[in-house]
CSV table of C-alpha atoms and ligand atoms in Angstrom, one decimal:
chain,number,residue,atom,x,y,z
W,28,UNK,CA,-31.5,-11.2,-12.2
W,29,UNK,CA,-31.1,-9.4,-16.0
W,30,UNK,CA,-29.3,-5.8,-13.6
W,31,UNK,CA,-26.3,-8.6,-12.0
W,32,UNK,CA,-25.8,-10.1,-15.0
W,33,UNK,CA,-24.7,-6.9,-17.7
W,34,UNK,CA,-22.4,-5.6,-14.5
W,35,UNK,CA,-21.1,-9.1,-15.1
W,36,UNK,CA,-20.1,-9.0,-18.6
W,37,UNK,CA,-18.9,-4.8,-17.8
W,38,UNK,CA,-16.6,-5.6,-15.2
W,39,UNK,CA,-13.5,-4.5,-15.8
W,40,UNK,CA,-10.4,-5.6,-13.5
W,41,UNK,CA,-7.9,-2.9,-13.9
W,42,UNK,CA,-4.2,-4.2,-12.2
W,43,UNK,CA,-3.1,-1.9,-11.8
W,44,UNK,CA,-0.2,-0.3,-9.2
W,45,UNK,CA,-2.7,1.8,-7.9
W,46,UNK,CA,-4.5,4.6,-8.2
W,47,UNK,CA,-6.2,0.2,-7.6
W,48,UNK,CA,-9.7,-0.3,-8.0
W,49,UNK,CA,-11.7,-0.5,-5.5
W,50,UNK,CA,-13.9,-3.6,-3.2
W,51,UNK,CA,-17.3,-4.7,-4.7
W,52,UNK,CA,-20.0,-2.2,-3.8
W,53,UNK,CA,-18.7,0.2,-2.4
W,54,UNK,CA,-18.8,3.0,-5.6
W,55,UNK,CA,-22.2,1.3,-5.9
W,56,UNK,CA,-23.0,2.6,-1.6
W,57,UNK,CA,-20.6,5.7,-2.7
W,58,UNK,CA,-23.9,6.5,-5.1
W,59,UNK,CA,-25.9,6.1,-3.6
W,60,UNK,CA,-24.4,8.8,0.2
W,61,UNK,CA,-24.0,11.6,-2.8
W,62,UNK,CA,-27.6,12.6,-3.2
W,63,UNK,CA,-27.7,13.6,0.4
W,64,UNK,CA,-25.5,11.9,3.7
W,65,UNK,CA,-27.2,14.0,5.9
W,66,UNK,CA,-30.3,16.3,5.7
W,67,UNK,CA,-30.2,16.1,2.0
W,68,UNK,CA,-25.8,16.6,2.1
W,69,UNK,CA,-23.6,15.1,0.8
W,70,UNK,CA,-20.2,14.4,2.5
W,71,UNK,CA,-18.1,16.6,-0.3
W,72,UNK,CA,-19.7,18.7,0.7
W,73,UNK,CA,-20.5,18.6,5.1
W,74,UNK,CA,-18.9,19.6,7.7
W,75,UNK,CA,-15.9,17.6,10.2
W,76,UNK,CA,-17.3,19.2,13.2
W,77,UNK,CA,-20.9,18.1,12.7
W,78,UNK,CA,-21.5,15.7,15.8
W,79,UNK,CA,-22.5,13.1,13.4
W,80,UNK,CA,-19.3,13.4,11.0
W,81,UNK,CA,-17.2,12.8,14.5
W,82,UNK,CA,-19.6,10.0,15.0
W,83,UNK,CA,-17.9,8.5,11.8
W,84,UNK,CA,-14.4,9.4,11.5
W,85,UNK,CA,-14.5,7.8,15.5
W,86,UNK,CA,-15.9,4.3,14.1
W,87,UNK,CA,-13.4,4.7,11.0
W,88,UNK,CA,-10.6,4.8,13.2
W,89,UNK,CA,-11.6,2.0,15.2
W,90,UNK,CA,-12.1,-0.4,13.0
W,91,UNK,CA,-9.0,1.0,12.0
W,92,UNK,CA,-8.0,-0.3,15.4
W,93,UNK,CA,-10.1,-4.0,15.8
W,94,UNK,CA,-9.0,-4.8,12.3
W,95,UNK,CA,-4.8,-4.4,12.0
W,96,UNK,CA,-4.8,-5.2,15.9
W,97,UNK,CA,-2.7,-1.3,16.1
W,98,UNK,CA,-2.4,-1.0,20.8
W,99,UNK,CA,-3.7,2.0,22.5
W,100,UNK,CA,0.1,3.0,22.9
W,101,UNK,CA,0.1,3.7,19.4
W,102,UNK,CA,-1.7,7.0,17.6
W,103,UNK,CA,-3.8,6.4,14.3
W,104,UNK,CA,-3.5,9.6,12.7
W,105,UNK,CA,-4.9,9.9,8.6
W,106,UNK,CA,-3.3,13.1,6.9
W,107,UNK,CA,-2.5,15.2,3.7
W,108,UNK,CA,-0.4,14.6,1.4
W,109,UNK,CA,0.5,10.8,0.4
W,110,UNK,CA,4.1,8.4,1.6
W,111,UNK,CA,5.8,10.8,0.4
W,112,UNK,CA,5.6,14.0,2.4
W,113,UNK,CA,6.0,11.6,4.9
W,114,UNK,CA,9.2,11.2,3.5
W,115,UNK,CA,9.6,13.9,5.8
W,116,UNK,CA,7.7,13.5,7.9
W,117,UNK,CA,9.1,10.6,9.9
W,118,UNK,CA,12.5,12.5,10.5
W,119,UNK,CA,11.4,15.6,10.7
W,120,UNK,CA,9.7,14.4,13.5
W,121,UNK,CA,11.3,11.8,14.6
W,122,UNK,CA,15.0,12.7,14.5
W,123,UNK,CA,14.2,13.9,18.2
W,124,UNK,CA,18.7,15.1,18.0
W,125,UNK,CA,19.5,12.4,16.8
W,126,UNK,CA,23.0,12.2,14.5
W,127,UNK,CA,21.1,10.2,11.6
W,128,UNK,CA,18.9,7.0,10.9
W,129,UNK,CA,18.9,3.8,9.4
W,130,UNK,CA,17.8,3.0,6.0
W,131,UNK,CA,17.6,-0.9,3.9
W,132,UNK,CA,17.6,0.6,0.1
W,133,UNK,CA,15.9,-2.5,-1.6
W,134,UNK,CA,13.3,-1.3,-4.4
W,135,UNK,CA,12.8,2.0,-5.5
W,136,UNK,CA,10.7,3.3,-3.0
W,137,UNK,CA,13.2,2.9,0.2
W,138,UNK,CA,15.2,4.7,-2.0
W,139,UNK,CA,13.4,7.8,-2.4
W,140,UNK,CA,12.8,7.3,1.3
W,141,UNK,CA,16.3,7.4,2.0
W,142,UNK,CA,16.6,10.3,-0.6
W,143,UNK,CA,14.3,12.6,0.8
W,144,UNK,CA,15.8,12.3,4.6
W,145,UNK,CA,19.5,13.4,3.5
W,146,UNK,CA,18.1,17.1,3.5
W,147,UNK,CA,17.3,15.7,7.0
W,148,UNK,CA,20.3,14.3,7.8
W,149,UNK,CA,23.4,11.3,7.3
W,150,UNK,CA,21.2,9.0,6.6
W,151,UNK,CA,22.4,5.9,6.4
W,152,UNK,CA,22.0,2.8,4.1
W,153,UNK,CA,22.2,-0.4,6.7
W,154,UNK,CA,21.7,-2.4,3.6
W,155,UNK,CA,21.9,-1.3,-0.6
W,156,UNK,CA,20.2,-3.9,-2.8
W,157,UNK,CA,21.0,-1.8,-5.9
W,158,UNK,CA,23.5,-4.1,-6.9
W,159,UNK,CA,21.1,-7.4,-7.0
W,160,UNK,CA,18.9,-4.9,-9.6
W,161,UNK,CA,16.6,-4.9,-6.5
W,162,UNK,CA,15.8,-9.6,-7.3
W,163,UNK,CA,16.4,-10.2,-3.9
W,164,UNK,CA,16.8,-8.5,-0.4
W,165,UNK,CA,20.7,-9.1,1.3
W,166,UNK,CA,20.9,-11.2,3.8
W,167,UNK,CA,20.8,-10.1,7.2
W,168,UNK,CA,24.8,-10.9,8.0
W,169,UNK,CA,25.5,-8.0,5.3
W,170,UNK,CA,23.5,-5.4,6.7
W,171,UNK,CA,26.1,-3.1,9.1
W,172,UNK,CA,23.6,-0.4,11.0
W,173,UNK,CA,24.5,2.9,12.1
W,174,UNK,CA,25.3,3.3,16.4
W,175,UNK,CA,23.3,5.9,16.7
W,176,UNK,CA,19.7,5.9,14.9
W,177,UNK,CA,17.0,7.2,15.7
W,178,UNK,CA,15.1,5.3,13.4
W,179,UNK,CA,15.0,1.8,11.5
W,180,UNK,CA,13.3,2.9,7.7
W,181,UNK,CA,12.3,0.0,5.8
W,182,UNK,CA,10.3,-0.1,3.2
W,183,UNK,CA,7.7,-2.9,3.6
W,184,UNK,CA,6.2,-4.2,0.2
W,185,UNK,CA,8.3,-3.2,-3.0
W,186,UNK,CA,5.4,-2.4,-5.8
W,187,UNK,CA,7.7,-1.0,-8.0
W,188,UNK,CA,10.2,-3.7,-8.1
W,189,UNK,CA,7.7,-6.6,-6.5
W,190,UNK,CA,10.4,-7.4,-4.0
W,191,UNK,CA,8.5,-8.1,0.1
W,192,UNK,CA,10.1,-8.6,3.4
W,193,UNK,CA,9.2,-11.9,4.1
W,194,UNK,CA,8.7,-10.7,7.5
W,195,UNK,CA,9.9,-7.2,9.5
W,196,UNK,CA,13.4,-7.5,9.4
W,197,UNK,CA,15.4,-8.2,13.9
W,198,UNK,CA,17.5,-5.4,14.7
W,199,UNK,CA,18.4,-4.3,17.8
W,200,UNK,CA,18.5,-1.1,17.2
W,201,UNK,CA,15.6,1.1,18.5
W,202,UNK,CA,12.6,0.7,16.4
W,203,UNK,CA,11.5,0.3,12.9
W,204,UNK,CA,9.8,2.4,10.8
W,205,UNK,CA,7.7,1.4,7.6
W,206,UNK,CA,6.3,2.3,4.2
W,207,UNK,CA,3.1,0.0,4.3
W,208,UNK,CA,1.7,1.5,1.4
W,209,UNK,CA,1.1,-1.0,-0.9
W,210,UNK,CA,0.5,-4.4,2.0
W,211,UNK,CA,-1.2,-3.2,4.8
W,212,UNK,CA,-4.4,-4.0,5.7
W,213,UNK,CA,-2.9,-7.6,3.8
W,214,UNK,CA,-1.1,-9.5,7.1
W,215,UNK,CA,-1.4,-9.3,11.2
W,216,UNK,CA,1.8,-6.9,12.6
W,217,UNK,CA,3.6,-7.8,15.6
W,218,UNK,CA,4.0,-4.0,17.3
W,219,UNK,CA,6.0,-4.5,19.1
W,220,UNK,CA,9.0,-2.9,17.1
W,221,UNK,CA,7.7,-0.8,15.3
W,222,UNK,CA,8.4,3.4,16.0
W,223,UNK,CA,5.3,4.3,12.8
W,224,UNK,CA,3.8,2.4,10.1
W,225,UNK,CA,2.4,4.7,6.9
W,226,UNK,CA,0.4,4.2,3.0
W,227,UNK,CA,-1.9,5.7,1.7
W,228,UNK,CA,-4.0,5.3,0.9
W,229,UNK,CA,-4.8,3.9,-2.9
W,230,UNK,CA,-3.3,0.9,-3.0
W,231,UNK,CA,-4.8,-0.6,-0.6
W,232,UNK,CA,-6.6,0.8,1.8
W,233,UNK,CA,-8.9,3.5,-0.8
W,234,UNK,CA,-8.7,6.6,-2.9
W,235,UNK,CA,-5.7,9.1,-3.2
W,236,UNK,CA,-5.5,11.7,-0.5
W,237,UNK,CA,-5.4,10.7,2.9
W,238,UNK,CA,-2.8,8.8,4.4
W,239,UNK,CA,-2.4,6.5,7.0
W,240,UNK,CA,-0.1,7.1,10.1
W,241,UNK,CA,0.3,4.8,13.3
W,242,UNK,CA,2.9,6.7,16.0
W,243,UNK,CA,4.6,5.1,18.9
W,244,UNK,CA,2.1,7.7,21.4
W,245,UNK,CA,6.1,8.0,23.4
W,246,UNK,CA,6.9,9.2,19.9
W,247,UNK,CA,4.9,12.3,19.6
W,248,UNK,CA,5.9,15.7,21.0
W,249,UNK,CA,9.9,15.9,19.8
W,250,UNK,CA,9.5,17.1,16.9
W,251,UNK,CA,11.8,19.3,15.5
W,252,UNK,CA,11.0,23.5,15.2
W,253,UNK,CA,10.9,23.8,11.6
W,254,UNK,CA,8.6,21.0,11.1
W,255,UNK,CA,5.2,22.7,9.2
W,256,UNK,CA,2.6,22.8,11.8
W,257,UNK,CA,1.1,20.3,9.1
W,258,UNK,CA,3.0,17.4,9.1
W,259,UNK,CA,3.7,16.9,13.1
W,260,UNK,CA,2.1,14.9,14.6
W,261,UNK,CA,1.6,16.2,17.8
W,262,UNK,CA,-0.7,18.3,16.1
W,263,UNK,CA,-2.5,16.0,14.5
W,264,UNK,CA,-3.0,13.2,17.5
W,265,UNK,CA,-4.0,16.8,19.6
W,266,UNK,CA,-7.0,17.7,16.9
W,267,UNK,CA,-7.9,14.1,16.0
W,268,UNK,CA,-6.0,14.4,12.8
W,269,UNK,CA,-8.3,17.5,12.4
W,270,UNK,CA,-5.4,20.3,12.7
W,271,UNK,CA,-7.1,21.5,9.4
W,272,UNK,CA,-9.2,21.3,7.0
W,273,UNK,CA,-9.7,16.7,6.7
W,274,UNK,CA,-9.7,15.3,3.3
W,275,UNK,CA,-13.3,14.1,4.9
W,276,UNK,CA,-14.4,12.3,1.2
W,277,UNK,CA,-11.2,10.1,0.5
W,278,UNK,CA,-11.8,9.5,4.8
W,279,UNK,CA,-14.9,8.0,4.8
W,280,UNK,CA,-14.4,5.6,1.3
W,281,UNK,CA,-11.7,4.5,3.8
W,282,UNK,CA,-14.9,3.9,5.9
W,283,UNK,CA,-15.9,1.5,3.5
W,284,UNK,CA,-13.0,0.0,2.5
W,285,UNK,CA,-12.4,-1.4,6.3
W,286,UNK,CA,-16.3,-2.5,6.1
W,287,UNK,CA,-15.9,-4.0,3.3
W,288,UNK,CA,-12.6,-5.4,4.6
W,289,UNK,CA,-13.8,-7.4,8.4
W,290,UNK,CA,-16.6,-8.8,6.4
W,291,UNK,CA,-15.0,-10.2,3.7
W,292,UNK,CA,-13.6,-12.2,7.9
W,293,UNK,CA,-10.9,-8.8,8.2
W,294,UNK,CA,-6.9,-9.8,7.8
W,295,UNK,CA,-7.2,-13.7,8.4
W,296,UNK,CA,-8.6,-13.8,4.7
W,297,UNK,CA,-7.0,-10.6,3.5
W,298,UNK,CA,-4.1,-12.5,3.7
W,299,UNK,CA,-5.1,-16.3,2.6
W,300,UNK,CA,-6.3,-13.8,-0.4
W,301,UNK,CA,-3.4,-11.8,-1.8
W,302,UNK,CA,-1.5,-15.2,-1.4
W,303,UNK,CA,-3.8,-17.3,-2.8
W,304,UNK,CA,-3.8,-14.3,-6.4
W,305,UNK,CA,-0.3,-13.7,-6.7
W,306,UNK,CA,0.2,-17.9,-6.7
W,307,UNK,CA,-2.4,-17.9,-9.2
W,308,UNK,CA,0.1,-16.0,-11.5
W,309,UNK,CA,3.1,-17.0,-9.7
W,310,UNK,CA,2.0,-20.3,-11.3
W,311,UNK,CA,1.5,-19.9,-15.0
W,312,UNK,CA,5.0,-18.0,-14.6
W,313,UNK,CA,7.6,-20.3,-13.9
W,314,UNK,CA,5.4,-22.9,-15.8
W,315,UNK,CA,6.5,-21.2,-18.3
W,316,UNK,CA,10.2,-19.7,-18.1
W,317,UNK,CA,10.5,-19.6,-21.1
W,318,UNK,CA,7.6,-17.1,-22.0
W,319,UNK,CA,8.2,-15.2,-19.1
W,320,UNK,CA,10.1,-14.6,-16.5
W,321,UNK,CA,9.6,-12.7,-13.1
W,322,UNK,CA,13.2,-11.8,-11.8
W,323,UNK,CA,13.3,-11.9,-8.2
W,324,UNK,CA,14.6,-14.3,-6.1
W,325,UNK,CA,11.4,-17.0,-4.3
W,326,UNK,CA,11.4,-16.4,-1.1
W,327,UNK,CA,12.1,-12.4,-1.8
W,328,UNK,CA,8.7,-12.1,-4.0
W,329,UNK,CA,5.4,-9.2,-3.1
W,330,UNK,CA,2.3,-10.9,-2.5
W,331,UNK,CA,0.8,-8.0,-3.8
W,332,UNK,CA,2.6,-7.1,-7.4
W,333,UNK,CA,4.3,-8.9,-9.2
W,334,UNK,CA,5.8,-8.2,-12.5
W,335,UNK,CA,6.4,-9.9,-15.1
W,336,UNK,CA,7.6,-10.1,-18.8
W,337,UNK,CA,7.9,-11.1,-22.4
W,338,UNK,CA,10.3,-12.1,-24.8
W,339,UNK,CA,10.4,-9.5,-26.5
W,340,UNK,CA,8.5,-5.9,-27.1
W,341,UNK,CA,6.4,-6.1,-29.8
W,342,UNK,CA,4.4,-9.6,-27.2
W,343,UNK,CA,4.0,-7.5,-24.5
W,344,UNK,CA,2.4,-5.1,-27.0
W,345,UNK,CA,0.2,-7.6,-28.4
W,346,UNK,CA,-0.2,-9.2,-25.2
W,347,UNK,CA,-1.0,-5.7,-23.2
W,348,UNK,CA,-4.1,-5.0,-26.2
W,349,UNK,CA,-5.5,-8.3,-25.7
W,350,UNK,CA,-5.8,-8.4,-22.4
W,351,UNK,CA,-7.1,-4.5,-22.5
W,352,UNK,CA,-9.6,-6.5,-24.4
W,353,UNK,CA,-11.3,-8.4,-21.7
W,354,UNK,CA,-11.1,-6.0,-19.4
W,355,UNK,CA,-8.0,-6.3,-18.2
W,356,UNK,CA,-7.1,-2.7,-17.7
W,357,UNK,CA,-3.2,-1.2,-16.4
W,358,UNK,CA,-1.2,-4.3,-16.8
W,359,UNK,CA,1.7,-1.7,-18.7
W,360,UNK,CA,4.8,-2.2,-15.7
W,361,UNK,CA,7.1,0.6,-15.0
W,362,UNK,CA,8.1,3.4,-17.4
W,363,UNK,CA,11.7,1.9,-14.3
W,364,UNK,CA,11.5,-1.7,-14.9
W,365,UNK,CA,8.9,-1.9,-18.0
W,366,UNK,CA,7.5,-5.5,-19.0
W,367,UNK,CA,3.7,-5.9,-17.2
W,368,UNK,CA,2.8,-5.9,-13.4
W,369,UNK,CA,-0.3,-6.8,-12.1
W,370,UNK,CA,-0.9,-5.9,-8.8
W,371,UNK,CA,-3.6,-7.7,-6.3
W,372,UNK,CA,-4.9,-5.2,-4.2
W,373,UNK,CA,-7.7,-6.5,-1.8
W,374,UNK,CA,-10.7,-4.8,-4.1
W,375,UNK,CA,-8.8,-7.4,-7.0
W,376,UNK,CA,-11.8,-10.5,-7.1
W,377,UNK,CA,-10.3,-13.3,-7.8
W,378,UNK,CA,-12.3,-14.2,-10.8
W,379,UNK,CA,-9.8,-11.2,-12.4
W,380,UNK,CA,-7.2,-13.0,-11.3
W,381,UNK,CA,-8.6,-16.1,-13.2
W,382,UNK,CA,-9.4,-14.6,-16.6
W,383,UNK,CA,-5.8,-12.8,-16.4
W,384,UNK,CA,-4.5,-16.4,-15.2
W,385,UNK,CA,-6.1,-18.4,-18.8
W,386,UNK,CA,-5.0,-15.6,-21.1
W,387,UNK,CA,-1.1,-15.0,-20.0
W,388,UNK,CA,-1.9,-19.9,-20.5
W,389,UNK,CA,-3.8,-19.2,-24.2
W,390,UNK,CA,-1.3,-16.5,-24.5
W,391,UNK,CA,2.0,-18.1,-23.8
W,392,UNK,CA,0.5,-22.1,-26.3
W,393,UNK,CA,-0.3,-19.2,-29.5
W,394,UNK,CA,3.3,-17.5,-29.1
W,395,UNK,CA,6.1,-19.6,-27.1
J,24,PLP,C1,3.2,4.2,-4.2
J,24,PLP,C2,3.5,3.9,-3.2
J,24,PLP,C3,3.8,5.6,-2.8
J,24,PLP,C4,3.4,6.7,-2.9
J,24,PLP,O1,2.7,6.7,-2.8
J,24,PLP,P1,2.5,8.7,-2.8
J,24,PLP,O2,0.9,8.7,-1.8
J,24,PLP,O3,2.4,8.8,-4.4
J,24,PLP,O4,3.4,9.9,-2.3
J,24,PLP,C5,5.1,4.7,-2.1
J,24,PLP,N1,5.6,4.4,-1.4
J,24,PLP,C6,4.9,2.8,-2.0
J,24,PLP,C7,6.0,1.7,-1.2
J,24,PLP,C8,4.4,2.9,-2.5
J,24,PLP,O5,4.0,2.1,-3.5
């Protein structure tokens, strides 16, 4: 009893946009496994070829497939290089001789992906939300798709700007490719329209160092000849993601996060959780319209990352300091947009959100 109470009073709530806090219990489990995971060796020291390790990795893949309901005609790859590496890997592997690829630019990350793709192809912008300072996704009747695009890329949730597609963009082209780094495992995905989905782990899946790529098997095998083998999807598919030494520790942590997600109640529970968390904070923002501002159009507000501003720089600094003193950490907004930002990945417990809401209410009353 004593121990639990002590732990709770020391509880740190990390609202950082990534790396993010791990779900409860996972650090404790890692601590137990570190000295001896198998025959006196830690998971950090062990070969990925041992039967016990291979078993673990196969189980993690199966858990991922079951949790997200990934159909059998998709391969699940565990890759290096973060989501940023996918900005290059996607065109290298998927262009397959097509003259162009289509990109939605709805925030900072999709803009980076679009800029990187220009190195490899005539990347075409379907819709540019920058003119509206990334506060909304422009209506479908303004989108322009190109004739012969290999794929249509979009970023499901814009981590920096706090914009999320309510559902995948409807389109008539070949197939969708999506960066879901900041909202994977927060809602059901209908894989029918997708060719590929990628997400690096440090937001909703664990820690930095591993990136999950879910790719339609029929798209494998057509990489550009210059594609570095370490970025080639077929090389990962054919070797069960052991083309070279995998990031085993990151992979193992991902497995613990998936185990936790199953126990939590799977996608249904996780999607309810993030709506409840973000709505709690949007309600506080909207009930103090002269004090807190979130400029994203309501229908595109992210369920995961909530940027907000206060009336002045001084109040912002004071707010961040008071939050920090209450163990509500890393609420400072991204350098590009300023203000504050609260991120509600799966690892954030509801109590952290209530504490933040309480502080925001009290702070607005004191200074509003
Ligand atoms: C964080 C983030 C990235 C960058 O991921 P890295 O793993 O650091 O390369 C890309 N896209 C989105 C949507 C992100 O949130």
